[in-house]
Short mmCIF file of C-alpha atoms in Angstrom, two decimals:
data_model
loop_
_atom_site.label_atom_id
_atom_site.label_comp_id
_atom_site.label_asym_id
_atom_site.label_seq_id
_atom_site.Cartn_x
_atom_site.Cartn_y
_atom_site.Cartn_z
CA PHE A 271 -0.01 0.01 0.00
CA ILE A 272 1.44 3.35 -1.10
CA PHE A 273 0.10 6.55 0.38
CA ASP A 274 0.47 10.19 -0.50
CA VAL A 275 0.58 12.42 2.60
CA ASP A 276 -0.85 15.94 2.03
CA GLY A 277 -4.51 15.75 1.24
CA THR A 278 -4.55 11.97 1.71
CA LEU A 279 -3.31 10.91 5.12
CA THR A 280 -3.41 14.45 6.46
CA PRO A 281 -4.99 17.78 5.57
CA SER A 282 -2.72 19.77 3.25
CA ARG A 283 0.24 20.97 5.36
CA GLY A 284 -1.69 19.64 8.42
CA ILE A 285 -1.31 17.05 11.13
CA MET A 286 -2.71 13.49 10.96
CA ASP A 287 -5.96 13.09 12.85
CA PRO A 288 -5.22 11.23 16.13
CA GLU A 289 -8.10 8.75 15.76
CA PHE A 290 -7.15 7.98 12.17
CA LYS A 291 -3.50 7.74 13.19
CA GLU A 292 -4.37 4.99 15.71
CA PHE A 293 -6.17 3.08 12.93
CA PHE A 294 -3.26 3.59 10.51
CA LEU A 295 -0.63 2.39 12.96
CA ASP A 296 -2.62 -0.82 13.41
CA PHE A 297 -3.03 -1.13 9.65
CA MET A 298 0.76 -0.79 9.25
CA LYS A 299 1.29 -3.82 11.46
CA ARG A 300 -0.78 -5.98 9.04
CA GLU A 301 0.23 -4.58 5.63
CA LYS A 302 3.35 -3.35 3.86
CA CYS A 303 2.94 0.44 3.79
CA PHE A 304 4.98 3.08 1.96
CA LEU A 305 4.73 6.90 1.92
CA VAL A 306 5.41 9.05 -1.16
CA THR A 307 5.15 12.82 -0.86
CA GLY A 308 6.45 16.00 -2.45
CA SER A 309 7.40 17.32 1.01
CA ASP A 310 10.80 16.83 2.69
CA TYR A 311 11.37 14.37 5.50
CA PRO A 312 11.25 16.78 8.50
CA LYS A 313 7.83 18.08 7.33
CA THR A 314 6.57 14.51 6.90
CA VAL A 315 7.62 13.65 10.43
CA GLU A 316 5.88 16.81 11.68
CA GLN A 317 2.67 15.76 9.93
CA VAL A 318 2.43 11.99 10.70
CA GLY A 319 4.97 11.50 13.48
CA PRO A 320 8.11 9.36 13.73
CA GLU A 321 6.04 6.36 14.81
CA VAL A 322 4.70 6.32 11.26
CA THR A 323 7.79 7.44 9.25
CA GLU A 324 10.13 5.04 11.03
CA ASN A 325 7.83 1.98 10.83
CA VAL A 326 6.47 2.09 7.29
CA VAL A 327 8.64 0.07 4.90
CA CYS A 328 10.05 3.21 3.28
CA VAL A 329 9.38 6.96 2.96
CA TYR A 330 9.83 8.51 -0.50
CA ASN A 331 10.19 12.26 0.04
CA CYS A 332 10.46 14.98 -2.61
CA SER A 333 8.50 12.78 -5.07
CA GLY A 334 10.94 9.88 -4.66
CA ASN A 335 14.10 11.95 -4.93
CA ASP A 336 14.99 11.63 -1.21
CA ILE A 337 14.48 8.19 0.31
CA PHE A 338 14.36 7.29 3.99
CA PHE A 339 14.38 3.92 5.78
CA LYS A 340 13.81 3.83 9.55
CA GLY A 341 14.44 7.56 9.73
CA LYS A 342 17.77 7.47 7.87
CA ARG A 343 18.44 8.68 4.33
CA VAL A 344 19.38 5.79 2.06
CA ASN A 345 19.40 7.53 -1.34
CA CYS A 346 18.89 10.96 -2.89
CA HIS A 347 19.00 12.81 -6.21
CA ASP A 348 20.00 16.40 -6.79
CA PHE A 349 18.28 18.95 -9.00
CA ASN A 350 19.46 22.49 -9.80
CA LEU A 351 16.86 24.95 -11.03
CA HIS A 352 17.87 26.59 -14.32
CA THR A 353 18.50 30.34 -14.10
CA ASP A 354 15.95 31.10 -16.80
CA VAL A 355 13.30 29.00 -15.06
CA ARG A 356 14.01 30.83 -11.80
CA LYS A 357 13.63 34.18 -13.58
CA PHE A 358 10.36 32.95 -15.07
CA LEU A 359 9.05 32.05 -11.60
CA GLU A 360 10.19 35.35 -10.13
CA GLY A 361 8.47 37.18 -12.96
CA TYR A 362 5.23 35.31 -12.33
CA LEU A 363 5.56 36.09 -8.63
CA GLN A 364 5.63 39.77 -9.49
CA SER A 365 2.78 39.68 -12.06
CA SER A 366 0.27 37.32 -10.34
CA PRO A 367 -3.08 39.06 -9.67
CA PHE A 368 -3.14 37.38 -6.25
CA GLU A 369 -1.59 40.17 -4.19
CA LEU A 370 -0.85 38.47 -0.86
CA ARG A 371 2.78 37.35 -0.35
CA THR A 372 4.21 35.70 2.71
CA SER A 373 7.68 34.20 2.13
CA ASN A 374 9.54 31.08 0.98
CA HIS A 375 8.11 31.19 -2.55
CA ILE A 376 10.83 29.11 -4.27
CA GLU A 377 11.68 26.27 -1.90
CA GLU A 378 14.58 24.06 -3.01
CA ARG A 379 14.34 20.47 -1.85
CA ARG A 380 16.23 17.29 -2.67
CA GLY A 381 15.55 16.57 -6.33
CA LEU A 382 12.86 19.20 -6.81
CA VAL A 383 11.79 22.79 -6.31
CA ASN A 384 8.39 23.77 -4.92
CA PHE A 385 6.98 27.11 -6.13
CA SER A 386 4.14 28.91 -4.37
CA ILE A 387 2.66 32.34 -5.17
CA VAL A 388 1.31 32.86 -1.65
CA GLY A 389 4.42 31.30 -0.09
CA ARG A 390 5.13 28.18 1.98
CA ASN A 391 4.94 30.20 5.20
CA ALA A 392 1.32 31.24 4.70
CA THR A 393 -1.19 30.67 7.48
CA GLN A 394 -4.15 28.33 6.93
CA GLU A 395 -6.42 31.34 6.30
CA GLN A 396 -3.98 32.77 3.77
CA ARG A 397 -3.75 29.38 2.08
CA LYS A 398 -7.55 29.17 1.88
CA ALA A 399 -7.61 32.57 0.19
CA TYR A 400 -5.17 31.35 -2.44
CA VAL A 401 -7.04 28.09 -2.97
CA LYS A 402 -10.17 30.11 -3.71
CA HIS A 403 -8.20 32.28 -6.17
CA ASP A 404 -6.58 29.26 -7.82
CA GLN A 405 -9.90 27.43 -8.21
CA GLN A 406 -11.26 30.46 -10.07
CA PHE A 407 -8.28 31.26 -12.28
CA ARG A 408 -6.46 27.88 -12.42
CA GLU A 409 -3.23 29.77 -12.02
CA ARG A 410 -1.07 26.86 -10.97
CA GLU A 411 -2.16 24.77 -13.97
CA THR A 412 -1.24 27.69 -16.25
CA ILE A 413 2.21 28.09 -14.70
CA ALA A 414 2.89 24.33 -14.84
CA TYR A 415 1.73 24.22 -18.48
CA LEU A 416 4.05 27.07 -19.48
CA ILE A 417 7.03 25.42 -17.81
CA ASN A 418 6.28 22.06 -19.40
CA THR A 419 6.04 23.57 -22.87
CA GLN A 420 9.05 25.92 -22.63
CA TRP A 421 11.51 23.56 -20.92
CA PRO A 422 11.01 20.00 -22.20
CA GLU A 423 13.86 18.63 -20.02
CA ILE A 424 12.01 19.48 -16.80
CA ALA A 425 8.48 18.80 -15.58
CA ALA A 426 6.09 20.79 -13.47
CA SER A 427 2.92 19.51 -11.75
CA VAL A 428 0.35 20.86 -9.26
CA GLY A 429 1.03 19.66 -5.73
CA GLY A 430 -0.86 20.15 -2.52
CA GLU A 431 -3.17 23.18 -2.27
CA THR A 432 -0.86 26.07 -3.15
CA GLY A 433 2.31 24.72 -4.75
CA ILE A 434 3.85 23.52 -7.97
CA ASP A 435 6.52 20.79 -7.97
CA ILE A 436 9.31 21.24 -10.52
CA HIS A 437 11.95 18.57 -11.22
CA ALA A 438 13.86 16.84 -13.95
CA ARG A 439 11.54 15.06 -16.35
CA GLY A 440 10.94 11.53 -15.14
CA ALA A 441 12.01 12.34 -11.57
CA ASP A 442 8.40 12.20 -10.38
CA LYS A 443 6.54 9.83 -8.05
CA SER A 444 6.45 7.09 -10.72
CA GLN A 445 10.20 6.56 -10.29
CA ILE A 446 9.65 4.71 -6.99
CA LEU A 447 8.29 1.73 -8.94
CA GLU A 448 11.86 0.82 -9.73
CA ASP A 449 12.08 -0.43 -6.12
CA PHE A 450 9.04 -2.74 -6.44
CA ASP A 451 8.75 -6.19 -7.91
CA LYS A 452 6.99 -6.08 -11.27
CA ASP A 453 4.48 -8.70 -10.11
CA ALA A 454 3.66 -6.92 -6.82
CA GLU A 455 0.04 -6.06 -6.16
CA ILE A 456 0.15 -2.29 -5.46
CA HIS A 457 -2.61 -0.08 -4.12
CA PHE A 458 -1.92 3.64 -4.33
CA PHE A 459 -3.89 6.39 -2.57
CA GLY A 460 -3.46 10.06 -3.50
CA ASP A 461 -5.48 13.23 -3.94
CA ALA A 462 -3.96 14.65 -7.14
CA MET A 463 -4.42 11.80 -9.63
CA ASP A 464 -5.82 13.90 -12.50
CA PRO A 465 -3.45 14.86 -15.34
CA GLY A 466 -1.28 17.75 -14.12
CA GLY A 467 -1.36 16.59 -10.50
CA ASN A 468 1.77 15.34 -8.80
CA ASP A 469 0.16 11.94 -8.06
CA TYR A 470 -0.79 11.38 -11.68
CA PRO A 471 2.58 10.01 -12.95
CA LEU A 472 2.52 7.17 -10.40
CA TYR A 473 -1.19 6.54 -11.00
CA ALA A 474 -0.65 6.43 -14.79
CA ALA A 475 2.36 4.14 -14.44
CA LEU A 476 0.35 1.72 -12.31
CA GLN A 477 -2.50 1.79 -14.77
CA GLN A 478 -0.11 0.83 -17.57
CA VAL A 479 1.34 -2.02 -15.51
CA ASN A 480 -2.18 -3.33 -14.75
CA THR A 481 -3.16 -3.09 -18.44
CA ASN A 482 -0.06 -4.99 -19.53
#
C-alpha cells in the first residue's frame, strides 16, 4: 500500500488526525505500507509523526528523490533549477493578480523545487484565500503548463493546495516503482491523480502495468 501524505493521510500541510492515526498504525502492522510525498522528511515527520515514518517500509520524500528507511536517508537525487526557469518564476511572482505574499516562494528540496505564489509560510487562512483564487483562475495549472512547454527537459505539476513541484523530467513519483517487484500487487492512494497533479505519474504508471 502506497500513500500520498498531504490531502490523503493528512489535511494539506496539516497534522494527521489522532483517531485515524491510531487506525493507521494498526493497519501498518498488518500490511506493507509506503509513503510518497512531495514534502521533505522533516515536514513529513511533523505531519504524521516518527512512529509512522520510522515503521512504514520506506518513505519517499520529494517525489521519490529523497528516500528514508527507519528515519535514515538511504538515497537521494539532486536537482538544480535553471537560471531562466528561476527568472520565469520570479516574474510570475511579481505579475500574479493574487496580491498576498508571505515568504519562501521558491523552496529548493532534494531533487525538486516547490513554487508557491502565496508562499510556503502562509497561514491556513492565507492558504484558503489562495485556494479560492486558484480554483477560479487555475493559475497553478497555467504556470505548470508554461514550464512544461518551454523547458522539455524538466516537468512541473500541481502539488498540495498552493504549490507547484518542478523537477527533472521523469524524476516524479512514478520513479519509485523501480524499487518494487513487477508482479507486486500495489494499491496507491493520492489526492492529485488527475493529469497535471503530482500523483498522476505514479497513478498512470500503475494503470499501464495493470493493463499489460
